CSV table of C-alpha atoms in Angstrom, one decimal:
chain,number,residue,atom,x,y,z
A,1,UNK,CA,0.0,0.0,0.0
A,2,UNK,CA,1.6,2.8,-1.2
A,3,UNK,CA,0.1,5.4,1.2
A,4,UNK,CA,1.0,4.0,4.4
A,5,UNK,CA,3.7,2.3,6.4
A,6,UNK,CA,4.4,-1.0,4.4
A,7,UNK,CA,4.8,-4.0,6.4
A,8,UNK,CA,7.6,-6.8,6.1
A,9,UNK,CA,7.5,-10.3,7.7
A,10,UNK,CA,10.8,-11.0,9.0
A,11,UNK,CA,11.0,-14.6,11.2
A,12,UNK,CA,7.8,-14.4,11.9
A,13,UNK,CA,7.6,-10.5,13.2
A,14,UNK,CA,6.0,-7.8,11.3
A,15,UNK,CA,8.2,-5.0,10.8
A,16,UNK,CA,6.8,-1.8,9.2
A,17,UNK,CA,8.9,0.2,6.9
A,18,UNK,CA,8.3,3.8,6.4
A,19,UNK,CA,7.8,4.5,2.9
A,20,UNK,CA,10.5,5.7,0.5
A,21,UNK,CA,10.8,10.0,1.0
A,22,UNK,CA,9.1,9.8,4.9
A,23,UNK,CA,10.3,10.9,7.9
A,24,UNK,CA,9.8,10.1,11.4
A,25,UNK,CA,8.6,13.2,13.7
A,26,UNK,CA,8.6,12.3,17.3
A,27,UNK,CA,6.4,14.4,19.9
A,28,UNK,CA,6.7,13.2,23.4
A,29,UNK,CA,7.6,9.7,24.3
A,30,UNK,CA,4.6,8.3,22.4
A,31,UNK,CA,3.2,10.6,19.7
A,32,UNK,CA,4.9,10.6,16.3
A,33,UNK,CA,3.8,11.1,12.7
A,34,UNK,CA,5.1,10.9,9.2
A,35,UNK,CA,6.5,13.9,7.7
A,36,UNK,CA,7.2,14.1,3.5
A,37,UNK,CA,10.9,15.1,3.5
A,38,UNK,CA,10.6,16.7,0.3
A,39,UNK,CA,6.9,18.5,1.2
A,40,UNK,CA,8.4,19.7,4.1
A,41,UNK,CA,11.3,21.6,2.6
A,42,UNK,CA,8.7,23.0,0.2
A,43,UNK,CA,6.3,24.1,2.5
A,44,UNK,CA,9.3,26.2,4.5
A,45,UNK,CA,10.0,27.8,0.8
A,46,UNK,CA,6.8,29.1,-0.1
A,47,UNK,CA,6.5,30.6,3.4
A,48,UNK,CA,9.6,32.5,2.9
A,49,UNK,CA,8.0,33.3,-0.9
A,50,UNK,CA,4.6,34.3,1.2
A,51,UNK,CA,6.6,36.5,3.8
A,52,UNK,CA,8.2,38.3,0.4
A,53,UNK,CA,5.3,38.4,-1.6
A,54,UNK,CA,3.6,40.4,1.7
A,55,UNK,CA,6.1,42.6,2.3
A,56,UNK,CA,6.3,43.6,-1.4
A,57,UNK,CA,2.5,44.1,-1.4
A,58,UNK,CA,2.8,46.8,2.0
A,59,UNK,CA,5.6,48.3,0.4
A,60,UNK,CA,4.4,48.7,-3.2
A,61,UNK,CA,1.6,51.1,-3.8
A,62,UNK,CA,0.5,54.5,-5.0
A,63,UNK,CA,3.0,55.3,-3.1
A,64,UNK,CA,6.6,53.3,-2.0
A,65,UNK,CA,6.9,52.4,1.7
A,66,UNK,CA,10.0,51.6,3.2
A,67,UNK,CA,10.2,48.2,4.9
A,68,UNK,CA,11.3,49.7,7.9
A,69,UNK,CA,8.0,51.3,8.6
A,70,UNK,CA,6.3,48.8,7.3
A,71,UNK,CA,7.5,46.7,10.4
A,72,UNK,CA,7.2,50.2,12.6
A,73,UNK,CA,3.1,50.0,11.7
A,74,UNK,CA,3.0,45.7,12.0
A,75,UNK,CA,4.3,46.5,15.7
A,76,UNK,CA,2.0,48.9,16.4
A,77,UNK,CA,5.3,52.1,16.4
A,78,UNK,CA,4.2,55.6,15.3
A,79,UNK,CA,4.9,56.1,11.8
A,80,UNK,CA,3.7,58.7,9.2
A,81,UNK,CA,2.5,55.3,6.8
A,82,UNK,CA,0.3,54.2,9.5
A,83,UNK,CA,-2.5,54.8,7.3
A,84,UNK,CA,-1.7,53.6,4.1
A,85,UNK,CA,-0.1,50.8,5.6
A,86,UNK,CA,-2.0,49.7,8.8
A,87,UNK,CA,-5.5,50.9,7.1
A,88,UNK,CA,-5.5,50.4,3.4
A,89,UNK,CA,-2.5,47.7,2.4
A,90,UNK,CA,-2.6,45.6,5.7
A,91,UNK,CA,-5.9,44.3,6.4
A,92,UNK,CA,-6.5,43.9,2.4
A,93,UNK,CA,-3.4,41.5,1.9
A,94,UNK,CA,-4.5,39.4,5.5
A,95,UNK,CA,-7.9,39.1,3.5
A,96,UNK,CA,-6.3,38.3,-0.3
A,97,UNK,CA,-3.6,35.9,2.1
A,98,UNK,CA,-6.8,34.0,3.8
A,99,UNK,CA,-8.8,33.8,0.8
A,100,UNK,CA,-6.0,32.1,-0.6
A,101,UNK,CA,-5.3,29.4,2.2
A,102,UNK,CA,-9.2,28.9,2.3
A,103,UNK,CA,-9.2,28.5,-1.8
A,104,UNK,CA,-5.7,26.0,-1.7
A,105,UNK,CA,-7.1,23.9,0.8
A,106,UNK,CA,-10.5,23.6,-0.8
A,107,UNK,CA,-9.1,22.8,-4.1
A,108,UNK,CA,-7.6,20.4,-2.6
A,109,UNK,CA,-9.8,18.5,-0.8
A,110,UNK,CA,-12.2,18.5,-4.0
A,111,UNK,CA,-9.9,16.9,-6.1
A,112,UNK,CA,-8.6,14.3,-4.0
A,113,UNK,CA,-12.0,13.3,-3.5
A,114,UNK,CA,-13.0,13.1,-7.0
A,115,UNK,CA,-9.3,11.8,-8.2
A,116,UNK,CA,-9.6,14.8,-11.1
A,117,UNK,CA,-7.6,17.6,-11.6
A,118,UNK,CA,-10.4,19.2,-13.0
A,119,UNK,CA,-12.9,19.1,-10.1
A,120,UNK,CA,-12.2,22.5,-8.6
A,121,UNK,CA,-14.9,24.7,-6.6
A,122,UNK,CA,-15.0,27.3,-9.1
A,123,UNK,CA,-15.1,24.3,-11.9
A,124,UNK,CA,-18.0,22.4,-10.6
A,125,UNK,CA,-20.5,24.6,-9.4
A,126,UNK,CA,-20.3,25.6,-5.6
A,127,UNK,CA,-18.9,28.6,-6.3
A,128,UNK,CA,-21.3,29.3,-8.8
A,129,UNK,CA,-24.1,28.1,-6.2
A,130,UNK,CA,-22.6,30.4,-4.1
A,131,UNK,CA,-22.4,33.5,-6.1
A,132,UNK,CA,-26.1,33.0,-6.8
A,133,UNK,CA,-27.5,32.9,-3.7
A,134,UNK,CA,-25.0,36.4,-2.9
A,135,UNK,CA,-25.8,38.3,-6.2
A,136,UNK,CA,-29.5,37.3,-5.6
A,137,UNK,CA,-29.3,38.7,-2.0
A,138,UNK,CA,-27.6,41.9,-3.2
A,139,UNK,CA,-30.0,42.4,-5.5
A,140,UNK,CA,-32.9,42.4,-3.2
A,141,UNK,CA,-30.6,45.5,-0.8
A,142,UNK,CA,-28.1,43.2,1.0
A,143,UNK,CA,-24.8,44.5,1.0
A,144,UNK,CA,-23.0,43.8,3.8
A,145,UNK,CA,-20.0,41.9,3.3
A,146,UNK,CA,-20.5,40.5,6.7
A,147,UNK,CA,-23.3,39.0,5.7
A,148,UNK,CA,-22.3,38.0,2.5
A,149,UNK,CA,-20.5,35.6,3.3
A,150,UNK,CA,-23.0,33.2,5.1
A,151,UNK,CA,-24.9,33.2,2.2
A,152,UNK,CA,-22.8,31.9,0.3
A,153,UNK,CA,-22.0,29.0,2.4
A,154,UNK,CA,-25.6,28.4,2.1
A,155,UNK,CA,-25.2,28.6,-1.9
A,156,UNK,CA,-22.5,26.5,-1.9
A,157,UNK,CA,-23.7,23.7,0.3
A,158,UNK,CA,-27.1,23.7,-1.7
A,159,UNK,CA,-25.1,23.4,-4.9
A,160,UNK,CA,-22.8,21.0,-3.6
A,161,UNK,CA,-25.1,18.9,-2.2
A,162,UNK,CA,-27.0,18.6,-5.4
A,163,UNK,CA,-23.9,17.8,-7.2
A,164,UNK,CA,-23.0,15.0,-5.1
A,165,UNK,CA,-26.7,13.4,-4.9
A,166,UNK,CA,-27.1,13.7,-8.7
A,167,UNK,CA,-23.5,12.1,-9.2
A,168,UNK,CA,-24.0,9.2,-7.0
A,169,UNK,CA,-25.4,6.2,-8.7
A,170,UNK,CA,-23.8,3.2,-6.0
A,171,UNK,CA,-20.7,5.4,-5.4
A,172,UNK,CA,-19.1,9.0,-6.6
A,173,UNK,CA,-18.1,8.4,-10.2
A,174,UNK,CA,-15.3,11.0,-10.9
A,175,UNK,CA,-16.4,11.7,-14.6
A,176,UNK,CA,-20.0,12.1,-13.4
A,177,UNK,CA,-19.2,14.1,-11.0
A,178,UNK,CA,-16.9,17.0,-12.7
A,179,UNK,CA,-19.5,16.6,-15.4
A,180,UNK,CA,-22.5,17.6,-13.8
A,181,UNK,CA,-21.0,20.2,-11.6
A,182,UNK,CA,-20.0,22.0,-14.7
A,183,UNK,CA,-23.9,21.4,-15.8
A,184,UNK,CA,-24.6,22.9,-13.0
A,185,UNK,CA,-22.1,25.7,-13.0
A,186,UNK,CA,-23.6,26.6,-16.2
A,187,UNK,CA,-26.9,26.8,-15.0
A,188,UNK,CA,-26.2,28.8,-11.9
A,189,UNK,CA,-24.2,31.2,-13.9
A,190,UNK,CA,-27.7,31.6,-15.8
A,191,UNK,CA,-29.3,32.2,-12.6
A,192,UNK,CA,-26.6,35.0,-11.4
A,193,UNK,CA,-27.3,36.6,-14.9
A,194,UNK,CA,-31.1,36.8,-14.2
A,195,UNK,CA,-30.3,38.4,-10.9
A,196,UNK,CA,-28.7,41.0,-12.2
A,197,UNK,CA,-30.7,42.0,-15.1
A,198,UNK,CA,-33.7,42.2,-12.6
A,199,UNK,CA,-31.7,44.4,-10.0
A,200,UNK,CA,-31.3,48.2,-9.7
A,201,UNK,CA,-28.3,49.2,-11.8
A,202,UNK,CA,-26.2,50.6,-9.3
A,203,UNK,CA,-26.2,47.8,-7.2
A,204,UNK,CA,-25.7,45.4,-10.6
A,205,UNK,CA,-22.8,47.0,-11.1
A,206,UNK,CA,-21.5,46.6,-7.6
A,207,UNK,CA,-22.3,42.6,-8.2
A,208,UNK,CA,-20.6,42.5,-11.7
A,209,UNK,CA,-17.1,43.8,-9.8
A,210,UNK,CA,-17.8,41.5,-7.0
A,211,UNK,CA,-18.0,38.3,-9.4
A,212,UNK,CA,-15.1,38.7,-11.0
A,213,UNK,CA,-13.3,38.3,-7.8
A,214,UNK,CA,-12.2,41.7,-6.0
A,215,UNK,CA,-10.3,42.8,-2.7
A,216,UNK,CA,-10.4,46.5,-3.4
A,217,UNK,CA,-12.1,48.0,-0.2
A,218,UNK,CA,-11.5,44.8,1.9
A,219,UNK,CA,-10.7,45.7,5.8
A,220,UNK,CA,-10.8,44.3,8.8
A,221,UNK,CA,-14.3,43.8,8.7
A,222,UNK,CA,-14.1,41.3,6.2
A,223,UNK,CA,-10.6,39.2,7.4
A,224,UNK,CA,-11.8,39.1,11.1
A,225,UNK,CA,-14.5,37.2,10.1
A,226,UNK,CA,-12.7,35.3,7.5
A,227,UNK,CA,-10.0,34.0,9.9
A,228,UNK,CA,-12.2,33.1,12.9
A,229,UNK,CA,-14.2,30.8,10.3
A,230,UNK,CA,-10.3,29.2,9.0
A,231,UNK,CA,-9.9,28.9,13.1
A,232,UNK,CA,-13.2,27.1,13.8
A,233,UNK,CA,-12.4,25.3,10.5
A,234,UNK,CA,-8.6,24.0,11.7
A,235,UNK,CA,-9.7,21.0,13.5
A,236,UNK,CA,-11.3,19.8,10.6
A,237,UNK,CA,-8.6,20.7,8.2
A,238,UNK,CA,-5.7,18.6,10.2
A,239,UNK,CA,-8.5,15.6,10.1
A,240,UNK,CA,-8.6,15.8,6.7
A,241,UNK,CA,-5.2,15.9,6.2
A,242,UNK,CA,-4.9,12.6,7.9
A,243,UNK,CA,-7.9,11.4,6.1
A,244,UNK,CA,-6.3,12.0,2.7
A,245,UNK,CA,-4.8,9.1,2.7
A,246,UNK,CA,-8.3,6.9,3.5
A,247,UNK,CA,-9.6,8.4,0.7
A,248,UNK,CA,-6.4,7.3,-2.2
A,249,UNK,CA,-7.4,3.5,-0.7
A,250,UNK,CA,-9.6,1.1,-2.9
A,251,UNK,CA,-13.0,0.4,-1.6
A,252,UNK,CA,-12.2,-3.4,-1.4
A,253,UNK,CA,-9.1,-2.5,0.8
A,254,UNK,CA,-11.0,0.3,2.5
A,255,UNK,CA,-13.8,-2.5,3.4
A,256,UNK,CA,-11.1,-4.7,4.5
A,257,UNK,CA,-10.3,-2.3,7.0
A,258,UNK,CA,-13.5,-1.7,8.2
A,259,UNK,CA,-13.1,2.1,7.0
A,260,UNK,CA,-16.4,3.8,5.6
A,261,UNK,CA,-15.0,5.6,2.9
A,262,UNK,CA,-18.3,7.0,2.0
A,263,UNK,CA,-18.7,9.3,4.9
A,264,UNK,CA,-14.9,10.3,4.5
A,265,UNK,CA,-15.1,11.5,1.0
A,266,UNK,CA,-18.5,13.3,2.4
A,267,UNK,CA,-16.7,14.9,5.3
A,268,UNK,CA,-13.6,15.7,3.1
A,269,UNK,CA,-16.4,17.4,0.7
A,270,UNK,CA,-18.1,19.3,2.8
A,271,UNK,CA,-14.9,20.8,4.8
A,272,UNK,CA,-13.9,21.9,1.0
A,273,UNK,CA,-17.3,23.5,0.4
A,274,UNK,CA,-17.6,25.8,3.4
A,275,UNK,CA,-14.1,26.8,3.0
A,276,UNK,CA,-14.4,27.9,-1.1
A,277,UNK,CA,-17.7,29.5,-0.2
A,278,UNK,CA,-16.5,31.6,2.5
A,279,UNK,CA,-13.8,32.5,0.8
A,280,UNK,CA,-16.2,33.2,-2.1
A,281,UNK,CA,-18.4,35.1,0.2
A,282,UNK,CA,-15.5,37.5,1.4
A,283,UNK,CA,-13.3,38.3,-2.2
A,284,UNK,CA,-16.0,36.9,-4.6
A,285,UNK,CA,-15.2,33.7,-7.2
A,286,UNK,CA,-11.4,34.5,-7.5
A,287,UNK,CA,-11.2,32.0,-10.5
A,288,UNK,CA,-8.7,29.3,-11.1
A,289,UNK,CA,-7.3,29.6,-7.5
A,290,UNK,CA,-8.5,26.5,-6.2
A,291,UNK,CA,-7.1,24.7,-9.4
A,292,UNK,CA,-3.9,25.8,-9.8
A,293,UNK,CA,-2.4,25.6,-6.3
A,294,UNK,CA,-3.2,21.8,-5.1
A,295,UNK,CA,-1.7,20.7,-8.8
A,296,UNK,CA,1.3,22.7,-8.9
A,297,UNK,CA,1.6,21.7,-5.1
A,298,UNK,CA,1.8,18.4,-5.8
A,299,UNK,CA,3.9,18.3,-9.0
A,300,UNK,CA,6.9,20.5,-6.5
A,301,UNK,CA,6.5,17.6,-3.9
A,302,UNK,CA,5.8,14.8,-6.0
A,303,UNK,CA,3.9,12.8,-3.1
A,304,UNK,CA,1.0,10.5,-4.0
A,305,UNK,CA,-1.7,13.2,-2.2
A,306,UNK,CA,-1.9,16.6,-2.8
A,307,UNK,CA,-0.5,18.2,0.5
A,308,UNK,CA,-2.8,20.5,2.1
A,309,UNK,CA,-0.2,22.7,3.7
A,310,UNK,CA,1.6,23.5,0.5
A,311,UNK,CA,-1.7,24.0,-1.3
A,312,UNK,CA,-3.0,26.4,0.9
A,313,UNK,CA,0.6,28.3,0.9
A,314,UNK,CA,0.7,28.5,-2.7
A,315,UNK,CA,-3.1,29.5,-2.7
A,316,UNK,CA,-2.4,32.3,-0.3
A,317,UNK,CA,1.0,33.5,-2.7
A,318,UNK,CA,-1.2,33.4,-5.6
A,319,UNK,CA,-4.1,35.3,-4.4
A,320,UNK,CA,-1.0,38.4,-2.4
A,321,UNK,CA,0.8,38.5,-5.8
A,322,UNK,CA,-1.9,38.6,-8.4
A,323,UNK,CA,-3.7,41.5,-6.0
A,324,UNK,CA,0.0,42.8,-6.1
A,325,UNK,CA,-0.2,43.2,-9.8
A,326,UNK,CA,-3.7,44.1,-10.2
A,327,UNK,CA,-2.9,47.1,-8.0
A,328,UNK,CA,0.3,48.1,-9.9
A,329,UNK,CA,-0.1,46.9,-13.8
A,330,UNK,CA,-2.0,49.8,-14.9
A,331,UNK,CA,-2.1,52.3,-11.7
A,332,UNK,CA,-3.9,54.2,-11.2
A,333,UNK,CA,-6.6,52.0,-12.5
A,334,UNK,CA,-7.0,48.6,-10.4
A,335,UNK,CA,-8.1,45.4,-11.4
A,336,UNK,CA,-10.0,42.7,-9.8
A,337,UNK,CA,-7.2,39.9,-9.0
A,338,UNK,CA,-9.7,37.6,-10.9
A,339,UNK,CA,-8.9,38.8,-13.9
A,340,UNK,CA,-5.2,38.2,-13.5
A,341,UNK,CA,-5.8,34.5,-11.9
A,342,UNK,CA,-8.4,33.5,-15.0
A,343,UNK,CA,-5.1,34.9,-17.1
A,344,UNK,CA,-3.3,32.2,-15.9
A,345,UNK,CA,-5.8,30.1,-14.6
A,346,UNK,CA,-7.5,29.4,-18.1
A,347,UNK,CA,-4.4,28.6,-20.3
A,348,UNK,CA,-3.6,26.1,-17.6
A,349,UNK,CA,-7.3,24.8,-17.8
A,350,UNK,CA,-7.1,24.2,-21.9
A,351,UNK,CA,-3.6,22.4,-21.5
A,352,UNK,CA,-5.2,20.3,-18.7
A,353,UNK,CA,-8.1,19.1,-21.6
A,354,UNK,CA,-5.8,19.1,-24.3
A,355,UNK,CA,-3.5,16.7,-22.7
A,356,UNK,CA,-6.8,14.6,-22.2
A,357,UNK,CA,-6.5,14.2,-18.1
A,358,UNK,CA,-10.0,16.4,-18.3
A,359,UNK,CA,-11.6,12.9,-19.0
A,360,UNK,CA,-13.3,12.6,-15.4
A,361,UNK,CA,-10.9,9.2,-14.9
A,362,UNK,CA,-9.5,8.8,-11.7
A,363,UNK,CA,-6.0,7.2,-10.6
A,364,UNK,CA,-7.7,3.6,-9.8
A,365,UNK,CA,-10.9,3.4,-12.1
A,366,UNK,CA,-13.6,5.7,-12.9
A,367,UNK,CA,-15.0,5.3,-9.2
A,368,UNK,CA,-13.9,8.2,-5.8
């Protein structure tokens, strides 16, 4: 089995080996766990990359800030750039940085589930479901973006749950299931479009900006709630980490092991679905996000799962430095960071079909 601790039968003991690339991690006299050599060393270069990418984003602006006060404001030290710093830059990079995280480790999730590179939250409708529900809401006069937010968790769950049901038929066919969430993507998107053709124009227009996936205005209003909701989530997040490698099992070994890998794939799901919606909720569909980062995550580590800390690092340096360059690229004009995510996001997407891995088939079968 190659996602666990194999086991070797030597005069009649069984000895377990760790698997080729693992490491032992030793807490205490009895805890331990197994740590990806290679994912580690990652993981500690893409949060030196984060740390740069953040500092670049306080410093670079309208107007350039000197890293020193940058650290003078983080600290809380009087500085002259307190408020372009510690009011405008600060809390709207800790939102575009959390968004990320939520987005990588959603992405993830998602596609280990469904064994498809292809089966992103933004790809198979719950971030469509979710933008419905919100552009429906803020079209009918709700605009609070603390509300927002726990809408479209409700949007997202509804869509995903729909989704799932109507891809199960004795078990969670990958094809079937990236193919009808991008049915259902489709006709959500429909439904967002009605929305908006029915609302007032100004506040149409405040949607439009919204879907494309926007952090201009962001403050701490919107990334208190946004990482109290990661902190709730955590828990959740480290059992799924552990439950990643349940889910690569086949059922007949699954079975064999008297795990129920039915309500693991649901519980992987539904972690997935809250966090892309949130996310959602707070920055709107930041396209490709969730797509990119779990597969370029796992193509630097080159481990059998996708690993969830890299993802969410590389979702988070994704989401800081296309925000970077959506502040900068044609200044004084801003753009929504979706636009410069789907410019990367959607070339990837065409070479993923082109070189035919959008076929819905998973590693073992056709069968999560």
């Amino acid at each position: 089995m190659s996602t666990g601790t194999k086991t070797v039968e030597a005069a009649g003991t069984a000895v377990r080996v760790r698997p080729a690339g693992y490491g032992v991690v030793r807490i205490g006299a009895r805890g331990r766990f197994l740590l990806h050599r290679r994912a580690a060393l990652v993981a500690v270069a893409l949060i030196v990359l984060l740390a740069a990418v953040c500092v670049a984003y306080l410093c670079v602006g309208e107007s350039f800030v000197a890293p020193g006060e940058v650290v003078k404001v983080i600290l809380g030290q009087p500085s002259p750039d307190e408020l372009v710093v510690g009011t405008l830059r600060l809390p709207r990079m800790v939102t575009g940085l959390l968004v990320g995280l939520a987005f990588g480790v959603a992405g993830a999730l998602i596609q280990t589930v469904a064994r498809n590179p292809l089966a992103s939250p933004d790809i198979i409708g719950i971030s469509q479901g979710a933008s419905a529900l919100t552009v429906g809401a803020m079209t009918f006069g709700v605009t609070s973006y603390t509300v927002l937010p726990y809408l479209s968790v409700i949007g997202g769950v509804a869509a995903a749950a729909l989704v799932y049901v109507f891809a199960w038929r004795g078990g969670l066919h990958a094809a079937r299931f990236v193919l009808i969430g991008i049915g259902f993507a489709i006709a959500l998107r429909s439904v967002t479009t009605l929305f908006l053709t029915k609302g007032d124009y100004l506040v149409a227009q405040q949607a439009k900006i919204w879907m494309t996936g926007s952090l201009n205005g962001r403050g701490w209003d919107q990334a208190a709630p946004l990482a109290w909701t990661l902190l709730l989530l955590l828990p959740a997040v480290l059992w799924a980490a552990r439950a990643q490698r349940t889910v690569s099992l086949d059922d007949d070994t699954a079975t064999a092991l008297g795990v129920r890998l039915g309500q693991v794939r649901l519980g992987l799901v539904a972690i997935g679905v809250v966090l892309a919606s949130v996310a959602t909720g707070t920055a709107g569909p930041v396209d490709f996000v969730a797509l990119l980062a779990p597969q370029i995550a796992r193509r630097m580590t080159r481990t059998a799962q996708i690993p969830l800390l890299c993802s969410a690092l590389l979702g988070a340096v994704i989401v800081v430095f296309a925000d970077l360059l959506a502040r900068k690229l044609f200044s004084p004009t801003e753009l929504p960071v979706g636009v410069l995510t789907a410019a990367v996001g959607a070339p990837y997407l065409i070479w993923l079909i082109v070189r035919g891995r959008g076929g819905g088939r998973g590693r073992n079968g056709g069968t999560a």
